[in-house]
Structures are given as structure tokens and as C-alpha cells.
Coordinates of C-alpha atoms in Angstrom, one line a residue:
M1 CA -20.3 6.5 13.8
E2 CA -23.6 8.4 14.7
P3 CA -22.7 10.9 17.4
L4 CA -26.4 11.3 19.0
F5 CA -29.1 9.5 17.3
L6 CA -28.1 6.0 18.1
I7 CA -28.6 6.6 21.8
P8 CA -32.3 6.0 22.4
P9 CA -34.5 8.5 24.7
M10 CA -34.2 8.2 28.5
P11 CA -36.7 9.3 30.9
T12 CA -34.8 10.6 33.7
R13 CA -32.7 13.9 33.9
T14 CA -29.7 12.1 34.8
T15 CA -29.7 9.7 32.1
R16 CA -30.5 12.3 29.4
I17 CA -27.2 14.0 30.8
L18 CA -25.3 10.9 30.6
S19 CA -26.6 10.3 27.0
S20 CA -25.4 13.7 26.2
V21 CA -21.9 13.1 27.4
L22 CA -21.6 9.7 25.8
A23 CA -22.7 11.3 22.4
A24 CA -20.2 13.9 23.1
I25 CA -17.3 11.5 23.6
A26 CA -18.5 9.5 20.6
L27 CA -18.3 12.5 18.4
S28 CA -14.7 13.3 19.2
A29 CA -13.7 9.6 18.8
C30 CA -15.0 9.9 15.2
G31 CA -12.0 12.1 14.2
N32 CA -8.5 11.4 14.4
S33 CA -7.2 15.0 15.3
S34 CA -5.3 15.3 18.6
S35 CA -6.3 17.4 21.5
R36 CA -5.6 21.2 21.0
P37 CA -4.9 23.6 23.7
A38 CA -7.3 25.6 25.4
A39 CA -6.4 28.8 23.9
Q40 CA -6.3 28.5 19.9
S41 CA -6.2 31.0 17.2
T42 CA -8.9 30.8 14.6
L43 CA -6.9 32.7 11.8
D44 CA -7.6 31.1 8.5
S45 CA -10.2 29.1 10.1
G46 CA -13.2 31.0 9.0
P47 CA -15.6 32.8 11.6
V48 CA -16.0 31.8 15.0
V49 CA -19.2 29.5 15.8
A50 CA -18.8 29.3 19.4
V51 CA -16.8 30.5 22.4
I52 CA -15.9 28.1 25.4
N53 CA -14.4 30.1 28.1
D54 CA -11.1 30.7 26.4
R55 CA -11.4 28.5 23.3
S56 CA -12.9 29.4 20.0
L57 CA -14.6 26.8 18.0
S58 CA -14.4 28.0 14.1
A59 CA -16.7 27.1 11.3
Q60 CA -13.6 25.2 9.8
E61 CA -13.4 22.8 12.8
V62 CA -16.9 22.1 12.8
K63 CA -16.8 21.5 9.1
S64 CA -13.8 19.1 9.6
K65 CA -15.8 17.3 12.3
L66 CA -18.9 16.9 10.0
D67 CA -17.0 15.8 7.3
E68 CA -15.6 12.8 9.4
Q69 CA -19.0 11.5 10.0
P70 CA -20.6 8.7 7.5
L71 CA -22.4 10.2 4.6
F72 CA -25.7 9.1 5.8
V73 CA -25.1 10.7 9.3
R74 CA -23.6 13.9 7.8
S75 CA -27.0 14.3 5.4
R76 CA -29.2 14.6 8.8
Y77 CA -27.4 18.0 9.9
A78 CA -28.4 20.0 6.8
T79 CA -30.8 22.3 8.9
M80 CA -30.0 24.8 11.3
E81 CA -31.5 23.1 14.2
K82 CA -29.5 19.7 13.6
K83 CA -26.1 21.7 13.2
K84 CA -26.8 23.5 16.6
E85 CA -27.4 20.1 18.1
F86 CA -23.9 18.9 16.4
V87 CA -22.4 22.1 17.8
D88 CA -23.8 21.6 21.3
N89 CA -22.1 18.1 21.2
L90 CA -18.8 19.9 20.4
I91 CA -19.0 22.2 23.1
R92 CA -20.0 19.3 25.5
F93 CA -16.7 17.6 24.8
E94 CA -14.9 20.8 25.1
L95 CA -16.1 21.6 28.6
L96 CA -15.2 18.1 29.7
V97 CA -11.6 18.7 28.0
Q98 CA -11.3 21.9 30.0
E99 CA -12.2 20.4 33.2
A100 CA -9.9 17.4 32.8
R101 CA -7.2 19.8 32.1
R102 CA -8.3 21.9 35.3
Q103 CA -8.0 18.7 37.4
G104 CA -4.5 18.3 36.3
M105 CA -5.4 15.0 34.0
E106 CA -2.9 16.1 31.4
N107 CA 0.0 14.9 33.7
D108 CA -1.8 11.6 34.5
P109 CA 0.7 8.6 33.5
D110 CA -2.2 6.9 31.5
V111 CA -2.9 10.1 29.7
K112 CA 0.6 10.7 29.0
A113 CA 1.2 7.2 27.7
T114 CA -1.8 7.4 25.4
L115 CA -0.6 10.7 24.1
E116 CA 3.0 9.4 23.5
K117 CA 1.3 6.2 21.5
A118 CA -0.8 8.4 19.3
M119 CA 2.6 10.8 18.5
V120 CA 4.4 7.4 17.6
Q121 CA 1.6 6.5 15.3
K122 CA 1.3 9.8 13.6
L123 CA 5.2 9.9 13.2
L124 CA 5.2 6.5 11.6
R125 CA 2.1 7.7 9.2
K126 CA 4.2 10.4 8.3
Q127 CA 7.4 9.0 7.7
Q128 CA 5.6 6.1 5.7
E129 CA 3.6 8.5 3.6
A130 CA 6.8 10.6 2.9
A131 CA 8.7 7.3 1.8
A132 CA 6.0 6.0 -0.5
A133 CA 5.5 9.7 -2.0
A134 CA 7.8 9.3 -5.0
P135 CA 6.3 7.5 -7.9
L136 CA 8.2 4.2 -8.9
D137 CA 9.6 4.3 -12.2
E138 CA 9.5 1.8 -14.8
V139 CA 13.4 0.7 -14.3
E140 CA 12.7 -0.2 -10.9
L141 CA 9.7 -2.0 -11.7
R142 CA 11.6 -3.9 -14.5
K143 CA 14.3 -4.7 -12.4
Y144 CA 12.2 -6.2 -9.7
Y145 CA 10.2 -8.2 -12.5
D146 CA 13.2 -9.6 -13.9
E147 CA 14.9 -10.5 -10.7
H148 CA 11.6 -12.4 -9.4
R149 CA 10.4 -13.7 -12.7
S150 CA 9.6 -17.1 -10.9
E151 CA 6.8 -15.2 -8.8
F152 CA 5.0 -14.2 -12.3
I153 CA 5.9 -17.0 -14.8
K154 CA 5.2 -20.6 -13.5
P155 CA 4.7 -23.6 -15.6
E156 CA 1.8 -26.0 -14.9
R157 CA 2.8 -28.6 -12.3
I158 CA 1.0 -32.0 -11.6
R159 CA 1.4 -34.3 -8.3
V160 CA 1.6 -37.8 -9.4
S161 CA 2.6 -41.1 -7.6
H162 CA 4.1 -44.0 -9.5
I163 CA 4.8 -47.6 -9.1
F164 CA 8.2 -48.3 -10.8
L165 CA 9.6 -51.9 -11.7
V166 CA 13.3 -51.7 -12.9
A167 CA 13.6 -53.2 -16.5
P168 CA 16.1 -51.5 -18.7
T169 CA 15.5 -52.0 -22.6
A170 CA 18.6 -53.9 -22.8
D171 CA 17.2 -56.7 -20.8
A172 CA 14.4 -57.9 -22.8
A173 CA 13.5 -60.8 -20.5
L174 CA 13.4 -58.7 -17.6
R175 CA 11.1 -56.3 -19.2
T176 CA 8.5 -58.8 -20.3
K177 CA 8.4 -60.0 -16.7
A178 CA 8.2 -56.6 -15.6
R179 CA 5.3 -55.6 -17.9
A180 CA 3.2 -58.5 -17.1
E181 CA 3.8 -57.8 -13.1
A182 CA 2.6 -54.2 -13.9
V183 CA -0.7 -55.4 -15.8
K184 CA -1.6 -57.7 -13.0
L185 CA -0.9 -54.8 -10.5
L186 CA -3.0 -52.5 -12.4
A187 CA -5.9 -54.8 -12.6
D188 CA -5.7 -55.6 -8.9
I189 CA -5.5 -51.9 -7.9
K190 CA -8.6 -51.0 -10.2
S191 CA -10.6 -53.7 -8.3
K192 CA -9.8 -52.0 -5.0
E193 CA -9.7 -48.4 -5.9
S194 CA -13.5 -48.3 -5.2
D195 CA -12.5 -48.5 -1.5
P196 CA -13.5 -45.0 0.1
L197 CA -10.1 -44.7 1.3
K198 CA -8.5 -45.2 -2.0
T199 CA -5.4 -46.5 -0.7
A200 CA -4.9 -49.5 -3.1
F201 CA -2.2 -47.7 -5.2
E202 CA -0.2 -46.2 -2.4
V203 CA -0.2 -49.8 -0.7
A204 CA 0.9 -51.4 -3.9
A205 CA 3.5 -48.6 -4.4
T206 CA 5.0 -49.2 -0.9
K207 CA 5.2 -52.9 -1.4
T208 CA 6.2 -53.3 -5.0
S209 CA 7.7 -50.0 -6.3
Q210 CA 11.5 -50.1 -6.9
D211 CA 11.8 -46.4 -6.6
T212 CA 13.7 -46.2 -3.3
D213 CA 13.2 -42.2 -3.1
S214 CA 9.3 -42.5 -3.2
K215 CA 8.2 -46.0 -2.2
S216 CA 8.0 -45.1 1.4
S217 CA 5.6 -42.4 0.7
G218 CA 3.2 -44.5 -1.4
G219 CA 5.1 -43.6 -4.6
D220 CA 4.5 -39.9 -4.3
L221 CA 6.6 -37.6 -6.4
G222 CA 5.3 -34.2 -5.3
Y223 CA 4.6 -31.5 -7.7
R224 CA 6.6 -31.6 -10.7
S225 CA 6.5 -29.6 -14.1
R226 CA 6.7 -31.0 -17.6
E227 CA 10.4 -30.4 -17.5
E228 CA 11.2 -31.7 -14.2
L229 CA 9.3 -35.1 -15.0
T230 CA 11.1 -35.5 -18.3
Q231 CA 14.5 -34.8 -16.6
A232 CA 13.9 -37.6 -14.1
W233 CA 12.0 -40.3 -16.0
G234 CA 11.8 -39.1 -19.6
S235 CA 9.4 -38.1 -22.1
A236 CA 7.1 -41.1 -22.1
F237 CA 6.4 -41.0 -18.5
T238 CA 5.7 -37.3 -18.8
D239 CA 3.4 -37.5 -21.4
A240 CA 1.4 -40.2 -19.8
A241 CA 1.3 -38.2 -16.6
F242 CA 0.1 -34.9 -18.0
A243 CA -2.6 -36.9 -19.9
L244 CA -4.3 -37.6 -16.7
Q245 CA -7.2 -35.3 -16.5
S246 CA -8.9 -36.1 -12.9
A247 CA -7.5 -36.7 -9.5
S248 CA -6.9 -40.5 -8.7
E249 CA -7.0 -41.2 -12.3
L250 CA -4.8 -44.2 -13.3
S251 CA -2.7 -44.4 -16.4
Q252 CA -2.1 -47.6 -18.4
V253 CA 1.3 -49.3 -18.1
V254 CA 4.0 -46.9 -19.1
E255 CA 7.3 -48.1 -20.5
T256 CA 10.5 -45.8 -20.2
D257 CA 14.2 -46.5 -20.7
K258 CA 14.4 -47.4 -17.0
G259 CA 11.6 -49.7 -16.7
I260 CA 7.8 -50.1 -16.4
H261 CA 5.6 -47.7 -14.4
L262 CA 2.0 -47.2 -13.3
V263 CA 0.9 -43.7 -12.9
K264 CA -1.7 -41.9 -10.7
L265 CA -2.7 -38.5 -10.8
Q266 CA -3.2 -36.7 -7.4
S267 CA -3.7 -33.0 -8.3
R268 CA -2.9 -30.3 -10.7
Q269 CA -1.4 -26.7 -10.3
A270 CA -2.3 -24.3 -13.4
G271 CA 0.4 -22.4 -14.7
M272 CA 0.8 -18.4 -14.5
D273 CA 2.6 -16.4 -17.1
Q274 CA 1.9 -12.5 -16.0
S275 CA 3.5 -9.9 -18.1
L276 CA 5.2 -6.9 -16.5
E277 CA 2.0 -4.6 -17.0
Q278 CA -0.3 -7.5 -15.4
A279 CA 2.3 -7.8 -12.3
K280 CA 2.7 -3.9 -11.9
P281 CA 0.2 -3.5 -8.9
R282 CA 1.6 -6.4 -7.0
I283 CA 5.1 -5.2 -7.7
E284 CA 4.2 -1.6 -6.9
A285 CA 2.6 -2.6 -3.6
R286 CA 5.7 -4.8 -2.7
L287 CA 8.3 -2.1 -3.4
Q288 CA 6.2 0.6 -1.6
G289 CA 6.3 -1.8 1.4
E290 CA 9.8 -2.2 1.3
R291 CA 10.3 1.6 1.1
R292 CA 8.4 2.2 3.9
S293 CA 10.3 -0.3 5.9
K294 CA 13.8 0.9 4.9
S295 CA 12.5 4.4 5.8
M296 CA 11.6 3.4 9.2
E297 CA 14.9 1.4 9.7
S298 CA 16.9 4.5 8.5
L299 CA 15.0 6.9 10.9
L300 CA 15.4 4.5 13.8
E301 CA 19.3 4.1 13.2
R302 CA 19.7 7.8 12.8
L303 CA 18.0 8.4 16.0
K304 CA 19.8 5.7 17.6
S305 CA 23.3 7.1 16.6
Q306 CA 22.5 10.5 17.7
A307 CA 21.3 9.3 21.2
K308 CA 22.9 8.3 24.3
I309 CA 21.5 4.9 25.2
E310 CA 22.5 2.5 28.0
V311 CA 20.9 -0.5 29.0
K312 CA 21.4 -1.6 32.6
D313 CA 21.4 -5.6 32.3
S314 CA 21.5 -6.0 36.3
A315 CA 18.5 -4.1 36.8
L316 CA 16.8 -5.7 33.7
E317 CA 17.8 -9.3 35.3
Q318 CA 15.7 -8.5 38.4
I319 CA 12.4 -8.0 36.4
Q320 CA 10.3 -10.9 37.3
I321 CA 7.9 -12.2 34.5
E322 CA 4.4 -13.5 35.9
G323 CA 3.9 -16.9 34.7
A324 CA 7.2 -17.7 33.1
E325 CA 10.0 -19.6 34.7
N326 CA 12.5 -17.1 36.0
K327 CA 16.0 -18.7 35.6
P328 CA 19.3 -16.9 36.3
A329 CA 21.3 -16.2 33.6
A330 CA 24.1 -18.4 33.0
S331 CA 27.4 -17.1 34.4
Q332 CA 29.9 -16.3 31.6
P333 CA 33.4 -17.5 32.0
H334 CA 36.0 -15.1 32.8
P335 CA 38.7 -14.6 30.3

């Protein structure tokens, strides 16, 4: 954020002052440092650049504020004239801080609330940084990888629909009849699949399929791996299904021990096979996040155990929530 140059020149003295004030506030907002007391030691901060009443502004503070600026803005303050402009904005801001203190604004409820939020945010950052400081060792990474292997190693899966006609191999007559019916169905579906809605297969499955688990959903079997399909319908079915390459492609008539099938490919999901080395960045981010969460939980548990806390339910119950339907709490039966 550029503290001064983004504000265009203004013709009147009043607007020039306002511009300077806004620039001073914008400059202070670039940093994340908290407000300092009016009287401040400048030991170990380099020489004093400016004194504003009882507040000394050190060279280190000026440099820190400059370092907070974006590089393209910072480069504009190389000359002495521009450095003075920069310091002048810091002086303006400090004068406003001192005036706000003089008027007692440090005790303003809004100011206190803002300060409390800033303190809590800084405490959280400090706690999380401390929790994440220790490096993760190879044992932790390997343990997580082994326990969550399914996140990093997944087989290719396909989503297929099928029409199934029961025809066990032992019943030759039924099988011949089912095969002929499937051939006829396939020809009929292909003649209708040019419909933009492409529902011919699903309609036929709903009407004709004898797979009770999938017929109501148009024969949809969902996403299955090669192993899952083989376990459910056999290797011939699986080979035919995985041989399909493009969405909506139909198989020829497929024969399995259970009967006769027509298969339609819906979509494919690529498999994944990540080694520990490949998965490390993801695992480290996950474990560091868990560390930070556990650290915060531990801190809050410790603070709660050391504090005296009492919640007044009767007072809480009286709080009315605007826009909500306020109902009295259900009375509890007496023992």
C-alpha cells in the first residue's frame, strides 16, 4: 500500500490536510505492529530520527516501516527529500495517537475491543508458530502415510451402467433366449441413442434389467475399481467394461456365469500411486495443521482448568435474539 502518492493533489488547504491525515493512517495500517506507549526507550534501536513531544522515533523504527512497504513503493524513498516525506507522515500519525490518548480514547470500549482482538490474534499466531517450529521426523511421516495409504494409492475406477438378464450357464435354453433378447435390445438402444438426452439405455435398464439393486437407477453401478467389478460380476464383465474408452460408449453383448449383460460407460477416474516422497508436502501440511489445532486445544484446556468460570443460565436465557423465534426452554422434570 502506498501511503502518500495514491492520493491525488487537492486544491484547498483543508483538503490537503485531510489528504495528509489519510496518508498517515494508511501508512500506519501497512504494518502489523501494536501501538507503543507515549514514552519509549530507543536503546538498541539506532539513532533518534525525530522527537514528537515525549516520543522518540528511532532510525530502526523508520526502517521497519519502510520495509513494510511494497518494493515498488519503497524504492521511491531513496532520496533525502522523500525520506523526510515518509518521516513526516509517521510524525502526523504519532500526533494523532497522542491526541487520541489525551482525549482518553484508550479507555473507549471500541478501542479496547479492537485491542483485545489484536492481542488474541497475536497470541494465536505465537502459539501456532511455536507448535509448528519443531520439524517433523521421518517416523511421523511414514506412520501417517501407512495409516492413510488409501489417500495416496487409489486404483483406476470407472462408472458404468448395465442391463442384466439372468441366464446361468447351466440353463442353455434360457441363456440362448437371453442372448437373443440382449442383441435385440442393443440394436434398439443404438437406434435411439442419437437422442440428445441419451436416455435410451437407462430407460431400457429400468424396464428390462433383472439386477434389482441397479434397475431403479437406470442400471447405474456407480464408481467401481477393477477388483470390485470382478468380485461382483466376474472377469468377463470387468474386461468388457474397462475396454470401453469414451463416455456413453456401449459394449457388445457380454456373457458371464450369471447371465447376459449390456454395459455402458459413464465416466472414468484416473488412479493414483504416490510414494512417500511425493506425498510428503501434503502430509507435512496436514500434520502441522494437526499440531497447531492440538496446541490451541491444550492451551484452552489449561486456561480453563486454571480459571474460575461460572455461566449464569438464568441471565443467558433472558437474552433476546433479534429475528429469531425465542421459545422458553423446556422445563426439566424434577427428580
